[in-house]
């Protein structure tokens, strides 16, 4: 199996590193527009192989898409990351041009690939990728936006910090848009080994956990001066792994909605079953009134951003 990662920056290179170390595919192609960067990072990563004990081949490419041909999965991380104080939405203009161009070239060389969109603002970039894919006759189930995988792991981190229980015992997911004000951490459904977290945390603490989760990315951007990469890299790898191993894992991801969760013609985070064919099925959680209202509000914000694409 072959995976291409477009964008050999912080998130792209970390994703490639995780995919190689887990040995889930034979070949990873790392592509970047900046001369030599992808080749350099690929070589650096290959020089970890004997120490890490992996046999995956990593190839670098400066914008040569022929090297990406016949990829099974393509992770798209090309674009600008956030700087402190910036919202994901402010990246739209620049990243839309990049994502449109990259998706077109990728699908030309790998018409059967499943695309995982990471570039921000992710839901809008996923919608854009969906539109390009439609023009090229690609099934919507092969277009997946990565946000819920990361946001849910941040949610589990904050829940673990608040409860004192191990992160691996904590289950919870974040749906909605992948933005500071649009994501919806589902506190009502989060559990510690099937026990509702509300048994351990007061309403006020749970609200703080949700608020911290929503600005989890911004908190890191403030500390780092740019956006994070370790968690985004492994969160992207987790989705790739679910695809290539046909795991049928339920991972909240941004997918094209056609009436599900009361929304149409939009890509947003909902729990989906991920396997060899991309997102195979949307899981319909019965949201309460408050959650439904939050989802509708989140959709309005994502839709406003999508409208910028048309201008
Ligand atoms: P980075 O700046 O480290 O890397 C981006 C790379 O893309 C650069 O190496 C750049 O040369 C390359 N690039 C730009 N235009 C290109 C093109 N046309 N073709 C190929 N490569 C191109 O940025 P970082 O930190 O890796 O973030 C990448 C993107 O991922 C950003 O938009 C960021 O906001 C987003 N992100 C999304 C997350 C999510 O959960 N969906 C989480 C973290 C970051």
mmCIF file of C-alpha atoms and ligand atoms in Angstrom:
data_model
loop_
_atom_site.group_PDB
_atom_site.id
_atom_site.type_symbol
_atom_site.label_atom_id
_atom_site.label_comp_id
_atom_site.label_asym_id
_atom_site.label_seq_id
_atom_site.Cartn_x
_atom_site.Cartn_y
_atom_site.Cartn_z
ATOM 1 C CA UNK A 1 0.000 0.000 0.000
ATOM 2 C CA UNK A 2 1.090 3.540 -0.702
ATOM 3 C CA UNK A 3 0.323 6.766 1.138
ATOM 4 C CA UNK A 4 1.216 10.259 -0.045
ATOM 5 C CA UNK A 5 1.488 13.156 2.362
ATOM 6 C CA UNK A 6 1.289 16.554 0.673
ATOM 7 C CA UNK A 7 3.032 19.256 2.677
ATOM 8 C CA UNK A 8 6.275 18.225 4.358
ATOM 9 C CA UNK A 9 5.911 20.799 7.109
ATOM 10 C CA UNK A 10 5.412 20.126 10.792
ATOM 11 C CA UNK A 11 2.144 18.176 10.542
ATOM 12 C CA UNK A 12 2.924 16.406 7.248
ATOM 13 C CA UNK A 13 6.359 15.174 8.317
ATOM 14 C CA UNK A 14 5.033 14.035 11.712
ATOM 15 C CA UNK A 15 2.218 12.150 9.980
ATOM 16 C CA UNK A 16 4.725 10.444 7.662
ATOM 17 C CA UNK A 17 6.931 9.597 10.650
ATOM 18 C CA UNK A 18 4.037 7.935 12.503
ATOM 19 C CA UNK A 19 2.875 6.012 9.424
ATOM 20 C CA UNK A 20 6.397 4.691 8.847
ATOM 21 C CA UNK A 21 6.986 3.725 12.482
ATOM 22 C CA UNK A 22 3.713 1.846 12.598
ATOM 23 C CA UNK A 23 4.656 0.027 9.363
ATOM 24 C CA UNK A 24 1.101 0.196 8.089
ATOM 25 C CA UNK A 25 2.093 0.694 4.435
ATOM 26 C CA UNK A 26 5.042 -0.188 2.176
ATOM 27 C CA UNK A 27 5.677 3.280 0.841
ATOM 28 C CA UNK A 28 5.158 6.881 1.924
ATOM 29 C CA UNK A 29 5.692 9.750 -0.520
ATOM 30 C CA UNK A 30 6.250 13.138 1.056
ATOM 31 C CA UNK A 31 5.638 16.010 -1.368
ATOM 32 C CA UNK A 32 6.230 19.726 -0.860
ATOM 33 C CA UNK A 33 6.453 22.765 -3.087
ATOM 34 C CA UNK A 34 9.606 24.069 -1.374
ATOM 35 C CA UNK A 35 12.720 22.889 -3.193
ATOM 36 C CA UNK A 36 14.472 20.025 -1.392
ATOM 37 C CA UNK A 37 12.424 20.094 1.822
ATOM 38 C CA UNK A 38 10.472 16.886 1.173
ATOM 39 C CA UNK A 39 13.584 15.051 -0.029
ATOM 40 C CA UNK A 40 15.488 16.253 3.054
ATOM 41 C CA UNK A 41 12.773 15.226 5.507
ATOM 42 C CA UNK A 42 12.296 11.877 3.747
ATOM 43 C CA UNK A 43 16.025 11.173 3.999
ATOM 44 C CA UNK A 44 16.121 12.260 7.654
ATOM 45 C CA UNK A 45 13.172 9.949 8.417
ATOM 46 C CA UNK A 46 14.732 7.054 6.469
ATOM 47 C CA UNK A 47 17.832 7.413 8.634
ATOM 48 C CA UNK A 48 15.682 6.567 11.667
ATOM 49 C CA UNK A 49 14.589 3.228 10.122
ATOM 50 C CA UNK A 50 17.352 1.015 11.552
ATOM 51 C CA UNK A 51 16.935 2.600 14.992
ATOM 52 C CA UNK A 52 13.138 2.448 14.946
ATOM 53 C CA UNK A 53 13.091 -0.917 13.228
ATOM 54 C CA UNK A 54 10.787 -0.155 10.310
ATOM 55 C CA UNK A 55 11.001 -1.137 6.649
ATOM 56 C CA UNK A 56 8.592 1.371 5.152
ATOM 57 C CA UNK A 57 10.200 3.342 2.321
ATOM 58 C CA UNK A 58 9.832 7.130 2.491
ATOM 59 C CA UNK A 59 10.411 9.081 -0.713
ATOM 60 C CA UNK A 60 10.616 12.864 -0.964
ATOM 61 C CA UNK A 61 9.380 14.868 -3.927
ATOM 62 C CA UNK A 62 9.551 18.560 -4.795
ATOM 63 C CA UNK A 63 6.197 19.010 -6.483
ATOM 64 C CA UNK A 64 6.644 15.997 -8.802
ATOM 65 C CA UNK A 65 3.200 14.390 -8.720
ATOM 66 C CA UNK A 66 4.227 11.448 -10.889
ATOM 67 C CA UNK A 67 5.905 10.074 -7.737
ATOM 68 C CA UNK A 68 2.534 10.080 -5.984
ATOM 69 C CA UNK A 69 0.859 7.971 -8.690
ATOM 70 C CA UNK A 70 -1.434 5.149 -7.577
ATOM 71 C CA UNK A 71 -1.504 6.181 -3.927
ATOM 72 C CA UNK A 72 -4.182 4.451 -1.860
ATOM 73 C CA UNK A 73 -4.508 7.290 0.636
ATOM 74 C CA UNK A 74 -3.386 10.911 0.369
ATOM 75 C CA UNK A 75 -3.091 13.203 3.374
ATOM 76 C CA UNK A 76 -3.251 16.891 2.469
ATOM 77 C CA UNK A 77 -1.483 19.179 4.932
ATOM 78 C CA UNK A 78 -0.202 21.775 2.469
ATOM 79 C CA UNK A 79 -0.978 25.346 3.392
ATOM 80 C CA UNK A 80 -0.265 27.915 6.023
ATOM 81 C CA UNK A 81 -0.666 27.136 9.720
ATOM 82 C CA UNK A 82 -2.034 29.607 12.266
ATOM 83 C CA UNK A 83 0.051 32.232 13.980
ATOM 84 C CA UNK A 84 -0.829 33.400 17.509
ATOM 85 C CA UNK A 85 -4.077 35.370 17.529
ATOM 86 C CA UNK A 86 -5.157 34.046 14.117
ATOM 87 C CA UNK A 87 -8.289 31.991 13.680
ATOM 88 C CA UNK A 88 -8.351 28.961 11.394
ATOM 89 C CA UNK A 89 -10.833 30.900 9.275
ATOM 90 C CA UNK A 90 -8.316 33.606 8.413
ATOM 91 C CA UNK A 91 -6.343 31.047 6.427
ATOM 92 C CA UNK A 92 -9.137 30.458 3.955
ATOM 93 C CA UNK A 93 -8.060 32.547 0.950
ATOM 94 C CA UNK A 94 -4.489 31.285 0.685
ATOM 95 C CA UNK A 95 -5.212 27.689 1.606
ATOM 96 C CA UNK A 96 -8.208 27.371 -0.754
ATOM 97 C CA UNK A 97 -5.978 28.061 -3.767
ATOM 98 C CA UNK A 98 -3.421 25.536 -2.555
ATOM 99 C CA UNK A 99 -5.948 22.813 -1.702
ATOM 100 C CA UNK A 100 -7.851 23.128 -4.998
ATOM 101 C CA UNK A 101 -4.618 22.810 -6.998
ATOM 102 C CA UNK A 102 -3.267 19.930 -4.895
ATOM 103 C CA UNK A 103 -6.518 17.912 -4.930
ATOM 104 C CA UNK A 104 -6.804 18.237 -8.718
ATOM 105 C CA UNK A 105 -3.223 17.057 -9.281
ATOM 106 C CA UNK A 106 -3.503 14.252 -6.745
ATOM 107 C CA UNK A 107 -6.724 12.842 -8.215
ATOM 108 C CA UNK A 108 -5.255 13.049 -11.713
ATOM 109 C CA UNK A 109 -2.399 10.781 -10.649
ATOM 110 C CA UNK A 110 -4.282 8.666 -8.095
ATOM 111 C CA UNK A 111 -7.912 8.502 -9.242
ATOM 112 C CA UNK A 112 -8.726 5.777 -6.708
ATOM 113 C CA UNK A 113 -7.192 7.440 -3.655
ATOM 114 C CA UNK A 114 -8.992 8.283 -0.437
ATOM 115 C CA UNK A 115 -8.207 11.867 0.566
ATOM 116 C CA UNK A 116 -7.690 13.025 4.137
ATOM 117 C CA UNK A 117 -7.863 16.803 4.359
ATOM 118 C CA UNK A 118 -5.935 18.408 7.213
ATOM 119 C CA UNK A 119 -5.317 21.970 5.940
ATOM 120 C CA UNK A 120 -7.330 24.676 7.705
ATOM 121 C CA UNK A 121 -10.016 25.882 7.835
ATOM 122 C CA UNK A 122 -10.505 22.159 7.590
ATOM 123 C CA UNK A 123 -14.289 21.809 7.113
ATOM 124 C CA UNK A 124 -14.233 24.375 4.315
ATOM 125 C CA UNK A 125 -11.147 22.801 2.732
ATOM 126 C CA UNK A 126 -12.902 19.419 2.904
ATOM 127 C CA UNK A 127 -15.968 20.917 1.236
ATOM 128 C CA UNK A 128 -13.700 22.367 -1.456
ATOM 129 C CA UNK A 129 -12.020 18.994 -1.937
ATOM 130 C CA UNK A 130 -15.485 17.420 -2.151
ATOM 131 C CA UNK A 131 -16.442 19.886 -4.909
ATOM 132 C CA UNK A 132 -13.281 19.170 -6.913
ATOM 133 C CA UNK A 133 -13.797 15.439 -6.373
ATOM 134 C CA UNK A 134 -17.385 15.680 -7.638
ATOM 135 C CA UNK A 135 -16.155 17.417 -10.798
ATOM 136 C CA UNK A 136 -13.696 14.537 -11.268
ATOM 137 C CA UNK A 137 -16.281 11.823 -10.638
ATOM 138 C CA UNK A 138 -14.948 10.746 -7.251
ATOM 139 C CA UNK A 139 -17.326 9.282 -4.656
ATOM 140 C CA UNK A 140 -17.982 11.568 -1.651
ATOM 141 C CA UNK A 141 -17.089 8.713 0.714
ATOM 142 C CA UNK A 142 -13.461 9.056 -0.346
ATOM 143 C CA UNK A 143 -13.190 12.613 0.995
ATOM 144 C CA UNK A 144 -12.558 12.839 4.745
ATOM 145 C CA UNK A 145 -11.635 15.858 6.848
ATOM 146 C CA UNK A 146 -9.392 15.305 9.874
ATOM 147 C CA UNK A 147 -10.497 17.282 12.924
ATOM 148 C CA UNK A 148 -12.558 15.117 15.246
ATOM 149 C CA UNK A 149 -9.720 12.627 15.659
ATOM 150 C CA UNK A 150 -7.522 15.405 17.075
ATOM 151 C CA UNK A 151 -10.197 17.362 18.941
ATOM 152 C CA UNK A 152 -11.456 14.181 20.618
ATOM 153 C CA UNK A 153 -7.942 13.274 21.778
ATOM 154 C CA UNK A 154 -7.601 16.782 23.250
ATOM 155 C CA UNK A 155 -11.017 16.341 24.922
ATOM 156 C CA UNK A 156 -9.850 13.054 26.440
ATOM 157 C CA UNK A 157 -6.671 14.755 27.656
ATOM 158 C CA UNK A 158 -8.603 17.513 29.433
ATOM 159 C CA UNK A 159 -11.077 14.982 30.878
ATOM 160 C CA UNK A 160 -8.166 12.916 32.145
ATOM 161 C CA UNK A 161 -6.578 15.989 33.739
ATOM 162 C CA UNK A 162 -9.871 16.874 35.461
ATOM 163 C CA UNK A 163 -10.780 13.360 36.663
ATOM 164 C CA UNK A 164 -7.296 12.000 37.337
ATOM 165 C CA UNK A 165 -8.114 8.819 35.379
ATOM 166 C CA UNK A 166 -5.918 7.420 32.596
ATOM 167 C CA UNK A 167 -6.575 8.847 29.151
ATOM 168 C CA UNK A 168 -6.961 5.328 27.761
ATOM 169 C CA UNK A 169 -9.923 4.765 30.098
ATOM 170 C CA UNK A 170 -11.639 7.921 28.950
ATOM 171 C CA UNK A 171 -13.946 7.945 25.959
ATOM 172 C CA UNK A 172 -15.489 10.981 24.419
ATOM 173 C CA UNK A 173 -15.919 12.645 21.127
ATOM 174 C CA UNK A 174 -16.057 16.060 19.592
ATOM 175 C CA UNK A 175 -18.380 16.730 16.685
ATOM 176 C CA UNK A 176 -19.413 19.837 14.720
ATOM 177 C CA UNK A 177 -17.044 22.225 13.002
ATOM 178 C CA UNK A 178 -13.296 22.161 13.601
ATOM 179 C CA UNK A 179 -13.079 25.698 14.945
ATOM 180 C CA UNK A 180 -12.567 27.361 18.324
ATOM 181 C CA UNK A 181 -16.220 28.357 18.523
ATOM 182 C CA UNK A 182 -17.800 25.669 16.348
ATOM 183 C CA UNK A 183 -16.641 22.364 17.830
ATOM 184 C CA UNK A 184 -18.962 20.491 20.174
ATOM 185 C CA UNK A 185 -17.339 18.324 22.861
ATOM 186 C CA UNK A 186 -20.075 15.859 23.813
ATOM 187 C CA UNK A 187 -19.659 16.020 27.598
ATOM 188 C CA UNK A 188 -23.011 14.300 28.203
ATOM 189 C CA UNK A 189 -21.814 11.141 26.451
ATOM 190 C CA UNK A 190 -18.204 11.043 27.704
ATOM 191 C CA UNK A 191 -17.352 8.124 29.964
ATOM 192 C CA UNK A 192 -14.661 6.615 32.160
ATOM 193 C CA UNK A 193 -14.872 2.963 31.179
ATOM 194 C CA UNK A 194 -18.618 3.276 30.498
ATOM 195 C CA UNK A 195 -19.301 5.347 33.646
ATOM 196 C CA UNK A 196 -20.579 8.824 32.711
ATOM 197 C CA UNK A 197 -17.942 11.464 33.519
ATOM 198 C CA UNK A 198 -20.690 13.512 35.179
ATOM 199 C CA UNK A 199 -20.370 11.022 38.083
ATOM 200 C CA UNK A 200 -16.919 12.454 38.762
ATOM 201 C CA UNK A 201 -17.103 16.076 37.611
ATOM 202 C CA UNK A 202 -19.439 18.946 38.471
ATOM 203 C CA UNK A 203 -21.333 20.774 35.738
ATOM 204 C CA UNK A 204 -18.963 23.748 36.111
ATOM 205 C CA UNK A 205 -15.841 21.606 35.729
ATOM 206 C CA UNK A 206 -17.332 19.824 32.712
ATOM 207 C CA UNK A 207 -18.075 23.187 31.140
ATOM 208 C CA UNK A 208 -14.466 24.221 31.712
ATOM 209 C CA UNK A 209 -13.219 20.963 30.140
ATOM 210 C CA UNK A 210 -15.371 21.671 27.088
ATOM 211 C CA UNK A 211 -14.153 25.265 26.878
ATOM 212 C CA UNK A 212 -10.492 24.207 27.226
ATOM 213 C CA UNK A 213 -10.988 21.592 24.496
ATOM 214 C CA UNK A 214 -12.459 24.125 22.116
ATOM 215 C CA UNK A 215 -9.470 26.437 22.439
ATOM 216 C CA UNK A 216 -7.011 23.548 22.764
ATOM 217 C CA UNK A 217 -5.355 24.359 19.437
ATOM 218 C CA UNK A 218 -5.190 28.091 20.166
ATOM 219 C CA UNK A 219 -3.610 27.409 23.577
ATOM 220 C CA UNK A 220 -0.801 25.524 21.853
ATOM 221 C CA UNK A 221 -0.454 28.144 19.128
ATOM 222 C CA UNK A 222 -0.016 30.740 21.870
ATOM 223 C CA UNK A 223 2.731 28.678 23.510
ATOM 224 C CA UNK A 224 4.503 27.531 20.354
ATOM 225 C CA UNK A 225 4.142 30.577 18.114
ATOM 226 C CA UNK A 226 2.688 28.273 15.453
ATOM 227 C CA UNK A 227 0.166 25.458 15.473
ATOM 228 C CA UNK A 228 0.835 22.058 17.011
ATOM 229 C CA UNK A 229 2.129 18.987 15.166
ATOM 230 C CA UNK A 230 2.609 15.933 17.434
ATOM 231 C CA UNK A 231 -1.078 15.357 18.169
ATOM 232 C CA UNK A 232 -2.230 16.452 14.677
ATOM 233 C CA UNK A 233 0.355 14.081 13.151
ATOM 234 C CA UNK A 234 -0.724 11.009 15.107
ATOM 235 C CA UNK A 235 -4.407 11.958 14.787
ATOM 236 C CA UNK A 236 -3.982 11.982 10.987
ATOM 237 C CA UNK A 237 -2.054 8.714 11.116
ATOM 238 C CA UNK A 238 -4.878 7.123 13.143
ATOM 239 C CA UNK A 239 -7.354 7.838 10.339
ATOM 240 C CA UNK A 240 -4.918 6.539 7.702
ATOM 241 C CA UNK A 241 -4.443 3.386 9.769
ATOM 242 C CA UNK A 242 -8.216 2.864 10.048
ATOM 243 C CA UNK A 243 -8.422 3.074 6.245
ATOM 244 C CA UNK A 244 -5.488 0.878 5.260
ATOM 245 C CA UNK A 245 -6.220 -1.766 7.888
ATOM 246 C CA UNK A 246 -9.960 -1.583 7.146
ATOM 247 C CA UNK A 247 -10.530 -1.180 10.883
ATOM 248 C CA UNK A 248 -14.169 0.023 10.829
ATOM 249 C CA UNK A 249 -13.295 2.422 13.627
ATOM 250 C CA UNK A 250 -15.755 5.104 14.642
ATOM 251 C CA UNK A 251 -13.832 8.357 14.282
ATOM 252 C CA UNK A 252 -15.558 11.743 14.248
ATOM 253 C CA UNK A 253 -14.553 13.231 10.914
ATOM 254 C CA UNK A 254 -15.696 15.959 8.573
ATOM 255 C CA UNK A 255 -17.767 14.427 5.787
ATOM 256 C CA UNK A 256 -20.357 15.586 3.285
ATOM 257 C CA UNK A 257 -23.790 15.704 4.895
ATOM 258 C CA UNK A 258 -26.924 15.186 2.876
ATOM 259 C CA UNK A 259 -29.620 15.632 5.500
ATOM 260 C CA UNK A 260 -27.849 13.820 8.335
ATOM 261 C CA UNK A 261 -27.868 15.798 11.603
ATOM 262 C CA UNK A 262 -30.346 18.145 9.899
ATOM 263 C CA UNK A 263 -27.729 19.559 7.513
ATOM 264 C CA UNK A 264 -27.290 19.470 3.757
ATOM 265 C CA UNK A 265 -24.517 20.424 1.339
ATOM 266 C CA UNK A 266 -21.851 20.941 3.992
ATOM 267 C CA UNK A 267 -18.869 19.037 5.407
ATOM 268 C CA UNK A 268 -18.827 18.817 9.199
ATOM 269 C CA UNK A 269 -17.611 16.553 11.952
ATOM 270 C CA UNK A 270 -19.873 13.612 12.771
ATOM 271 C CA UNK A 271 -19.037 10.105 13.948
ATOM 272 C CA UNK A 272 -18.302 7.928 10.905
ATOM 273 C CA UNK A 273 -17.159 4.357 10.404
ATOM 274 C CA UNK A 274 -13.772 4.438 8.689
ATOM 275 C CA UNK A 275 -12.522 1.538 6.619
ATOM 276 C CA UNK A 276 -10.944 0.567 3.329
ATOM 277 C CA UNK A 277 -13.539 2.457 1.291
ATOM 278 C CA UNK A 278 -13.178 5.729 3.164
ATOM 279 C CA UNK A 279 -16.020 6.837 5.414
ATOM 280 C CA UNK A 280 -18.463 4.007 5.135
ATOM 281 C CA UNK A 281 -21.352 5.082 7.299
ATOM 282 C CA UNK A 282 -22.476 8.037 9.409
ATOM 283 C CA UNK A 283 -23.472 7.117 12.957
ATOM 284 C CA UNK A 284 -26.525 9.034 14.021
ATOM 285 C CA UNK A 285 -26.241 10.010 17.690
ATOM 286 C CA UNK A 286 -29.503 11.109 19.250
ATOM 287 C CA UNK A 287 -28.540 14.641 20.278
ATOM 288 C CA UNK A 288 -30.519 16.471 22.951
ATOM 289 C CA UNK A 289 -32.058 19.865 22.223
ATOM 290 C CA UNK A 290 -29.052 21.827 23.440
ATOM 291 C CA UNK A 291 -26.637 19.743 21.358
ATOM 292 C CA UNK A 292 -28.862 20.005 18.303
ATOM 293 C CA UNK A 293 -28.921 23.787 18.672
ATOM 294 C CA UNK A 294 -25.128 23.840 19.012
ATOM 295 C CA UNK A 295 -24.800 21.696 15.876
ATOM 296 C CA UNK A 296 -27.101 24.009 13.894
ATOM 297 C CA UNK A 297 -25.149 27.072 15.082
ATOM 298 C CA UNK A 298 -21.880 25.392 14.189
ATOM 299 C CA UNK A 299 -23.247 24.579 10.717
ATOM 300 C CA UNK A 300 -24.187 28.238 10.193
ATOM 301 C CA UNK A 301 -20.614 29.281 10.949
ATOM 302 C CA UNK A 302 -19.116 26.618 8.650
ATOM 303 C CA UNK A 303 -21.567 27.551 5.902
ATOM 304 C CA UNK A 304 -20.614 31.240 6.186
ATOM 305 C CA UNK A 305 -17.028 30.238 5.683
ATOM 306 C CA UNK A 306 -17.894 28.022 2.718
ATOM 307 C CA UNK A 307 -19.629 31.027 1.170
ATOM 308 C CA UNK A 308 -16.269 32.820 1.125
ATOM 309 C CA UNK A 309 -15.121 30.175 -1.374
ATOM 310 C CA UNK A 310 -17.716 31.356 -3.862
ATOM 311 C CA UNK A 311 -16.617 35.012 -3.649
HETATM 312 P P1 LIG B 1 3.836 24.085 7.895
HETATM 313 O O1 LIG B 1 3.980 25.496 7.440
HETATM 314 O O2 LIG B 1 4.823 23.524 8.833
HETATM 315 O O3 LIG B 1 3.770 23.123 6.610
HETATM 316 C C1 LIG B 1 3.006 23.393 5.492
HETATM 317 C C2 LIG B 1 3.794 22.929 4.289
HETATM 318 O O4 LIG B 1 2.965 23.019 3.129
HETATM 319 C C3 LIG B 1 5.043 23.769 4.013
HETATM 320 O O5 LIG B 1 6.197 22.933 4.038
HETATM 321 C C4 LIG B 1 4.784 24.359 2.650
HETATM 322 O O6 LIG B 1 5.945 24.497 1.845
HETATM 323 C C5 LIG B 1 3.819 23.336 2.063
HETATM 324 N N1 LIG B 1 3.065 23.854 0.929
HETATM 325 C C6 LIG B 1 2.511 25.079 0.767
HETATM 326 N N2 LIG B 1 1.906 25.149 -0.436
HETATM 327 C C7 LIG B 1 2.072 23.953 -1.031
HETATM 328 C C8 LIG B 1 1.669 23.409 -2.270
HETATM 329 N N3 LIG B 1 0.959 24.124 -3.161
HETATM 330 N N4 LIG B 1 2.024 22.153 -2.571
HETATM 331 C C9 LIG B 1 2.734 21.407 -1.688
HETATM 332 N N5 LIG B 1 3.150 21.867 -0.502
HETATM 333 C C10 LIG B 1 2.814 23.119 -0.171
HETATM 334 O O7 LIG B 1 2.355 23.954 8.496
HETATM 335 P P2 LIG B 1 1.794 22.782 9.460
HETATM 336 O O8 LIG B 1 1.978 23.170 10.857
HETATM 337 O O9 LIG B 1 2.324 21.483 8.971
HETATM 338 O O10 LIG B 1 0.219 22.872 9.147
HETATM 339 C C11 LIG B 1 -0.264 22.505 7.879
HETATM 340 C C12 LIG B 1 -1.767 22.804 7.776
HETATM 341 O O11 LIG B 1 -2.476 21.938 8.632
HETATM 342 C C13 LIG B 1 -2.161 24.220 8.184
HETATM 343 O O12 LIG B 1 -3.191 24.706 7.343
HETATM 344 C C14 LIG B 1 -2.682 24.033 9.596
HETATM 345 O O13 LIG B 1 -3.557 25.056 9.992
HETATM 346 C C15 LIG B 1 -3.371 22.700 9.441
HETATM 347 N N6 LIG B 1 -3.614 21.961 10.682
HETATM 348 C C16 LIG B 1 -4.794 21.275 10.757
HETATM 349 C C17 LIG B 1 -5.093 20.510 11.847
HETATM 350 C C18 LIG B 1 -6.377 19.742 11.893
HETATM 351 O O14 LIG B 1 -6.748 19.220 12.944
HETATM 352 N N7 LIG B 1 -7.115 19.625 10.795
HETATM 353 C C19 LIG B 1 -4.166 20.430 13.002
HETATM 354 C C20 LIG B 1 -2.939 21.156 12.803
HETATM 355 C C21 LIG B 1 -2.672 21.889 11.668
#
